[in-house]
CSV table of C-alpha atoms in Angstrom, one decimal:
chain,number,residue,atom,x,y,z
A,284,MET,CA,5.1,-8.9,13.3
A,285,VAL,CA,5.4,-5.2,12.3
A,286,ASP,CA,9.1,-5.3,13.0
A,287,GLU,CA,9.6,-8.4,10.9
A,288,LEU,CA,7.8,-6.8,8.0
A,289,ILE,CA,9.8,-3.7,8.2
A,290,ALA,CA,13.0,-5.7,8.5
A,291,GLY,CA,12.0,-7.5,5.3
A,292,TYR,CA,11.4,-4.2,3.5
A,293,ARG,CA,14.8,-2.9,4.7
A,294,GLN,CA,16.4,-6.0,3.2
A,295,LEU,CA,14.8,-5.4,-0.1
A,296,ILE,CA,15.8,-1.7,-0.1
A,297,ALA,CA,19.4,-2.6,0.8
A,298,ARG,CA,19.6,-5.2,-2.0
A,299,ALA,CA,18.2,-2.9,-4.6
A,300,HIS,CA,20.5,-0.1,-3.6
A,301,ALA,CA,23.5,-2.4,-3.6
A,302,ARG,CA,22.8,-2.9,-7.3
A,303,ASN,CA,22.0,0.8,-8.0
A,304,VAL,CA,18.3,0.0,-8.5
A,305,ARG,CA,15.6,2.4,-7.3
A,306,ILE,CA,13.0,0.8,-5.2
A,307,ILE,CA,9.4,2.1,-4.9
A,308,GLY,CA,7.3,1.2,-1.9
A,309,GLY,CA,3.6,0.7,-2.2
A,310,THR,CA,1.3,1.2,0.8
A,311,LEU,CA,-1.1,-1.5,1.8
A,312,PRO,CA,-4.7,-0.8,0.6
A,313,PRO,CA,-7.7,-1.1,2.9
A,314,PHE,CA,-9.3,-4.5,3.4
A,315,GLU,CA,-12.2,-4.1,5.7
A,316,PHE,CA,-13.8,-7.4,5.0
A,317,TYR,CA,-10.7,-9.2,6.3
A,318,TYR,CA,-10.2,-6.6,9.0
A,319,THR,CA,-9.5,-7.2,12.6
A,320,GLU,CA,-8.3,-4.6,15.0
A,321,VAL,CA,-4.8,-6.2,15.0
A,322,LYS,CA,-4.6,-6.3,11.2
A,323,GLY,CA,-5.9,-2.7,10.9
A,324,LYS,CA,-3.3,-1.4,13.3
A,325,LEU,CA,-0.6,-3.4,11.6
A,326,ARG,CA,-1.6,-2.0,8.2
A,327,GLN,CA,-1.6,1.5,9.5
A,328,HIS,CA,1.8,1.2,11.2
A,329,VAL,CA,3.4,-0.4,8.1
A,330,ASN,CA,1.9,2.2,5.9
A,331,GLU,CA,3.3,5.0,8.1
A,332,TRP,CA,6.7,3.4,7.9
A,333,ILE,CA,6.5,3.0,4.1
A,334,ARG,CA,5.7,6.7,3.8
A,335,SER,CA,8.7,7.5,6.1
A,336,GLY,CA,11.2,8.0,3.4
A,337,GLU,CA,13.4,4.9,3.3
A,338,PHE,CA,12.1,3.9,-0.1
A,339,ASP,CA,13.3,6.0,-3.1
A,340,SER,CA,9.7,6.8,-3.8
A,341,VAL,CA,6.3,5.7,-2.6
A,342,PHE,CA,3.1,4.9,-4.4
A,343,ASP,CA,0.3,5.5,-1.9
A,344,LEU,CA,-2.3,3.0,-2.9
A,345,ASP,CA,-3.9,3.4,0.5
A,346,ALA,CA,-4.5,7.1,0.1
A,347,LEU,CA,-5.7,6.6,-3.5
A,348,SER,CA,-8.1,3.8,-2.9
A,349,ARG,CA,-9.6,4.2,0.5
A,350,ASP,CA,-13.1,5.6,1.1
A,351,PRO,CA,-12.8,8.9,2.9
A,352,ASP,CA,-16.0,8.1,4.8
A,353,HIS,CA,-14.9,4.6,5.7
A,354,PRO,CA,-11.1,4.5,5.7
A,355,ALA,CA,-10.9,0.7,6.3
A,356,ARG,CA,-12.6,0.0,3.0
A,357,PHE,CA,-12.1,0.6,-0.7
A,358,PHE,CA,-13.7,3.7,-2.3
A,359,PRO,CA,-16.7,2.2,-4.0
A,360,VAL,CA,-15.4,2.8,-7.5
A,361,PHE,CA,-12.4,0.4,-6.7
A,362,TYR,CA,-14.6,-2.4,-5.5
A,363,SER,CA,-14.2,-5.7,-7.3
A,364,GLY,CA,-16.5,-7.9,-5.2
A,365,ASP,CA,-13.9,-9.6,-3.1
A,366,HIS,CA,-13.2,-6.7,-0.7
A,367,LEU,CA,-9.5,-7.1,-1.3
A,368,HIS,CA,-8.6,-6.4,-4.9
A,369,PRO,CA,-9.6,-3.5,-7.1
A,370,GLY,CA,-11.8,-4.2,-10.1
A,371,ASP,CA,-11.3,-3.0,-13.7
A,372,VAL,CA,-12.2,0.6,-13.0
A,373,GLY,CA,-10.0,0.6,-9.9
A,374,ASN,CA,-7.0,-0.8,-11.8
A,375,LYS,CA,-7.4,1.8,-14.5
A,376,ILE,CA,-7.4,4.6,-11.8
A,377,ILE,CA,-4.3,3.1,-10.3
A,378,ALA,CA,-2.5,2.8,-13.6
A,379,GLU,CA,-3.4,6.4,-14.5
A,380,ALA,CA,-2.2,7.6,-11.0
A,381,ILE,CA,1.3,6.2,-11.4
A,382,ASP,CA,3.8,9.0,-11.9
A,383,THR,CA,6.3,7.5,-14.3
A,384,ASP,CA,8.8,10.1,-13.2
A,385,MET,CA,9.1,8.2,-9.9
A,386,LEU,CA,10.4,5.2,-11.8
A,387,PHE,CA,13.5,6.9,-13.0
């Protein structure tokens, strides 16, 4: 499954670059409530690959939003109630963390 995800990302990167479009990768955030050992390892492996340099730039949502004491879950301020999506405060933090220079 990891190889298929990475192959899909590589297709997106190639298509963007063929059109002279920058492509920014975003890491997968923590999702403890839906976590299984297999899913956790997959997320970590995919995130390592995303950070590896094939994208033009990377927005590390995982590093920004994970709880340092419990890396498989959102930092409490991001919590929306569903264990998967950030709430209003989390979305504001994400928006403020985006370096617009990476877009151009």
